[in-house]
Structure formats: structure tokens, C-alpha cells
PDB file of C-alpha atoms in Angstrom:
ATOM      1  CA  MET A   1       0.000   0.000   0.000  1.00  0.00           C
ATOM      2  CA  GLY A   2       1.450   3.378  -1.059  1.00  0.00           C
ATOM      3  CA  ARG A   3       1.745   6.348   1.248  1.00  0.00           C
ATOM      4  CA  LEU A   4       2.673  10.045   1.050  1.00  0.00           C
ATOM      5  CA  SER A   5       3.869  11.955   4.099  1.00  0.00           C
ATOM      6  CA  THR A   6       5.734  15.180   4.870  1.00  0.00           C
ATOM      7  CA  HIS A   7       7.208  17.214   7.666  1.00  0.00           C
ATOM      8  CA  VAL A   8       8.655  20.706   8.036  1.00  0.00           C
ATOM      9  CA  LEU A   9      11.863  21.638   9.829  1.00  0.00           C
ATOM     10  CA  ASP A  10      12.608  25.272  10.719  1.00  0.00           C
ATOM     11  CA  THR A  11      16.354  25.486   9.996  1.00  0.00           C
ATOM     12  CA  ALA A  12      16.570  29.116  11.147  1.00  0.00           C
ATOM     13  CA  ASN A  13      15.522  28.174  14.688  1.00  0.00           C
ATOM     14  CA  GLY A  14      16.690  24.554  14.757  1.00  0.00           C
ATOM     15  CA  ARG A  15      13.333  22.937  15.508  1.00  0.00           C
ATOM     16  CA  PRO A  16      10.247  21.349  13.966  1.00  0.00           C
ATOM     17  CA  ALA A  17       7.914  23.906  12.383  1.00  0.00           C
ATOM     18  CA  ARG A  18       4.584  23.754  14.205  1.00  0.00           C
ATOM     19  CA  GLY A  19       1.512  25.322  12.601  1.00  0.00           C
ATOM     20  CA  VAL A  20       2.549  25.378   8.935  1.00  0.00           C
ATOM     21  CA  ALA A  21      -0.479  25.144   6.646  1.00  0.00           C
ATOM     22  CA  ILE A  22       0.002  22.654   3.809  1.00  0.00           C
ATOM     23  CA  GLU A  23      -2.133  21.997   0.752  1.00  0.00           C
ATOM     24  CA  LEU A  24      -1.733  19.030  -1.603  1.00  0.00           C
ATOM     25  CA  PHE A  25      -2.745  19.330  -5.245  1.00  0.00           C
ATOM     26  CA  SER A  26      -3.116  16.688  -7.938  1.00  0.00           C
ATOM     27  CA  LEU A  27      -1.863  17.833 -11.343  1.00  0.00           C
ATOM     28  CA  GLU A  28      -3.358  16.377 -14.503  1.00  0.00           C
ATOM     29  CA  GLY A  29      -2.376  18.244 -17.656  1.00  0.00           C
ATOM     30  CA  GLU A  30      -3.324  21.862 -17.052  1.00  0.00           C
ATOM     31  CA  GLN A  31      -5.700  20.960 -14.208  1.00  0.00           C
ATOM     32  CA  ARG A  32      -4.631  21.551 -10.596  1.00  0.00           C
ATOM     33  CA  ARG A  33      -7.045  20.045  -8.056  1.00  0.00           C
ATOM     34  CA  SER A  34      -6.796  20.437  -4.272  1.00  0.00           C
ATOM     35  CA  ILE A  35      -7.036  17.031  -2.584  1.00  0.00           C
ATOM     36  CA  ALA A  36      -5.867  17.644   0.989  1.00  0.00           C
ATOM     37  CA  ARG A  37      -5.276  20.441   3.498  1.00  0.00           C
ATOM     38  CA  THR A  38      -3.590  20.111   6.847  1.00  0.00           C
ATOM     39  CA  VAL A  39      -1.398  21.866   9.424  1.00  0.00           C
ATOM     40  CA  THR A  40       1.804  20.579  11.000  1.00  0.00           C
ATOM     41  CA  ASN A  41       1.760  19.458  14.629  1.00  0.00           C
ATOM     42  CA  ALA A  42       4.326  20.108  17.405  1.00  0.00           C
ATOM     43  CA  ASP A  43       6.729  17.649  15.747  1.00  0.00           C
ATOM     44  CA  GLY A  44       6.487  19.479  12.409  1.00  0.00           C
ATOM     45  CA  ARG A  45       4.599  16.518  10.939  1.00  0.00           C
ATOM     46  CA  THR A  46       1.039  15.973   9.851  1.00  0.00           C
ATOM     47  CA  ASP A  47      -1.153  13.901  12.139  1.00  0.00           C
ATOM     48  CA  ALA A  48      -1.926  11.475   9.302  1.00  0.00           C
ATOM     49  CA  PRO A  49      -0.360  10.675   5.918  1.00  0.00           C
ATOM     50  CA  LEU A  50      -1.445  13.007   3.113  1.00  0.00           C
ATOM     51  CA  MET A  51      -2.413  10.013   0.964  1.00  0.00           C
ATOM     52  CA  THR A  52      -2.645   6.331   1.758  1.00  0.00           C
ATOM     53  CA  GLY A  53      -4.614   3.256   0.729  1.00  0.00           C
ATOM     54  CA  GLU A  54      -7.058   3.672  -2.131  1.00  0.00           C
ATOM     55  CA  ALA A  55      -6.496   7.451  -2.206  1.00  0.00           C
ATOM     56  CA  PHE A  56      -2.821   6.919  -3.117  1.00  0.00           C
ATOM     57  CA  ARG A  57      -2.331   7.067  -6.876  1.00  0.00           C
ATOM     58  CA  THR A  58       0.694   7.462  -9.113  1.00  0.00           C
ATOM     59  CA  GLY A  59       0.901  10.800 -10.899  1.00  0.00           C
ATOM     60  CA  THR A  60       2.170  14.344 -10.482  1.00  0.00           C
ATOM     61  CA  TYR A  61       1.453  16.365  -7.356  1.00  0.00           C
ATOM     62  CA  GLU A  62       2.321  19.648  -5.719  1.00  0.00           C
ATOM     63  CA  LEU A  63       2.672  20.408  -2.027  1.00  0.00           C
ATOM     64  CA  VAL A  64       2.291  24.084  -1.102  1.00  0.00           C
ATOM     65  CA  PHE A  65       3.679  25.128   2.282  1.00  0.00           C
ATOM     66  CA  SER A  66       2.587  28.477   3.804  1.00  0.00           C
ATOM     67  CA  VAL A  67       5.908  29.400   5.371  1.00  0.00           C
ATOM     68  CA  GLY A  68       5.485  33.186   5.254  1.00  0.00           C
ATOM     69  CA  ALA A  69       2.567  33.013   7.698  1.00  0.00           C
ATOM     70  CA  TYR A  70       4.549  30.604   9.905  1.00  0.00           C
ATOM     71  CA  PHE A  71       7.557  32.928  10.247  1.00  0.00           C
ATOM     72  CA  LYS A  72       5.310  35.970  10.695  1.00  0.00           C
ATOM     73  CA  ALA A  73       3.474  34.220  13.559  1.00  0.00           C
ATOM     74  CA  LEU A  74       6.847  33.593  15.221  1.00  0.00           C
ATOM     75  CA  GLY A  75       7.729  37.287  14.948  1.00  0.00           C
ATOM     76  CA  THR A  76      10.684  36.536  12.684  1.00  0.00           C
ATOM     77  CA  ALA A  77      12.062  39.615  10.957  1.00  0.00           C
ATOM     78  CA  THR A  78      11.548  39.234   7.220  1.00  0.00           C
ATOM     79  CA  ALA A  79      11.184  41.475   4.201  1.00  0.00           C
ATOM     80  CA  ASP A  80       7.768  42.916   3.373  1.00  0.00           C
ATOM     81  CA  PRO A  81       6.550  41.085   1.415  1.00  0.00           C
ATOM     82  CA  PRO A  82       8.522  38.059   2.646  1.00  0.00           C
ATOM     83  CA  PHE A  83      11.149  36.544   0.360  1.00  0.00           C
ATOM     84  CA  LEU A  84       9.457  33.147   0.797  1.00  0.00           C
ATOM     85  CA  ASP A  85       5.712  33.231   1.320  1.00  0.00           C
ATOM     86  CA  THR A  86       4.460  29.952  -0.114  1.00  0.00           C
ATOM     87  CA  VAL A  87       6.834  27.173  -1.127  1.00  0.00           C
ATOM     88  CA  PRO A  88       5.550  24.837  -3.845  1.00  0.00           C
ATOM     89  CA  ILE A  89       7.198  21.456  -4.348  1.00  0.00           C
ATOM     90  CA  ARG A  90       6.172  19.596  -7.505  1.00  0.00           C
ATOM     91  CA  PHE A  91       6.966  15.884  -7.644  1.00  0.00           C
ATOM     92  CA  SER A  92       5.758  12.628  -9.186  1.00  0.00           C
ATOM     93  CA  LEU A  93       4.774   9.328  -7.604  1.00  0.00           C
ATOM     94  CA  ALA A  94       5.768   6.392  -9.810  1.00  0.00           C
ATOM     95  CA  GLU A  95       5.597   3.407  -7.449  1.00  0.00           C
ATOM     96  CA  PRO A  96       2.014   2.395  -6.554  1.00  0.00           C
ATOM     97  CA  ASP A  97       3.243   0.681  -3.377  1.00  0.00           C
ATOM     98  CA  GLY A  98       5.994   3.183  -2.531  1.00  0.00           C
ATOM     99  CA  HIS A  99       6.404   5.224   0.614  1.00  0.00           C
ATOM    100  CA  TYR A 100       7.089   8.780  -0.443  1.00  0.00           C
ATOM    101  CA  HIS A 101       8.169  11.219   2.237  1.00  0.00           C
ATOM    102  CA  VAL A 102       8.679  14.813   1.051  1.00  0.00           C
ATOM    103  CA  PRO A 103      10.148  16.935   3.863  1.00  0.00           C
ATOM    104  CA  LEU A 104      10.718  20.685   3.732  1.00  0.00           C
ATOM    105  CA  LEU A 105      13.709  22.271   5.452  1.00  0.00           C
ATOM    106  CA  VAL A 106      13.071  26.009   5.529  1.00  0.00           C
ATOM    107  CA  SER A 107      14.256  29.390   6.777  1.00  0.00           C
ATOM    108  CA  PRO A 108      12.872  32.812   5.814  1.00  0.00           C
ATOM    109  CA  TRP A 109      15.491  32.947   3.040  1.00  0.00           C
ATOM    110  CA  SER A 110      15.968  29.402   1.738  1.00  0.00           C
ATOM    111  CA  TYR A 111      14.548  25.896   1.517  1.00  0.00           C
ATOM    112  CA  SER A 112      15.452  22.394   0.433  1.00  0.00           C
ATOM    113  CA  THR A 113      13.718  19.054   0.061  1.00  0.00           C
ATOM    114  CA  TYR A 114      14.501  15.441  -0.775  1.00  0.00           C
ATOM    115  CA  ARG A 115      12.770  12.088  -1.007  1.00  0.00           C
ATOM    116  CA  GLY A 116      12.969  10.790   2.528  1.00  0.00           C
ATOM    117  CA  SER A 117      12.076   7.463   4.052  1.00  0.00           C
TER     118      SER A 117
END
């Protein structure tokens, strides 16, 4: 059974990023359809996988992380408007039984991601 999960690490403060709003979109051609919305918990993770079981399908997706609101809520000094407001990560799922973990490591000025385990 395939599964998609994520978490967010605040690299500027050296801790999990609690309270980051995340939206997952399915991309089919020119169509972009929202399929899940969630917020990170105290561990910077979502309480449940973003997709699992019958909902998990191969294809192209985009995760959008609302990091500008997160850093603003912390009182972090940023530009106005912030350099990073929303961070989109577009990726494809090719293995119907794969576990895909797409973490975001973020500061107000940079981010990185990878396929985790």
C-alpha cells in the first residue's frame, strides 16, 4: 500500500515547524485540483499521511507550504513582502506501493527538500 507523508523543519531556529499550513494538489495536464489540506503538529509533521490506501495514486502532485505566515506568527524579521511566502514542491509518484516522504527544510530565506524514508 502506497503512502505520502511530509514534515517541516525550521532550519533558522533549529526545531520542527509547528503550525505550517500545507495543501496538496493533484496535477493532470493543465488541471490543478486540491485534494488535501492540513497543518503541521508540534513535531512538524502531519497527524496522518497526506495520501494512503485507495487514495494513493501514481501521478504528479504539488505540495504548497505556507511558510510566510509561519515565520510571521513567530515574529521573525523578514522582508515585506517576505522573500518566501508559499513554497511549492512539484513531484511525481511512480511506485504504486511506494512510501514517499517529502520533507521541507526552511528558513525565511531558503529551503530544500529530498525524497525521505
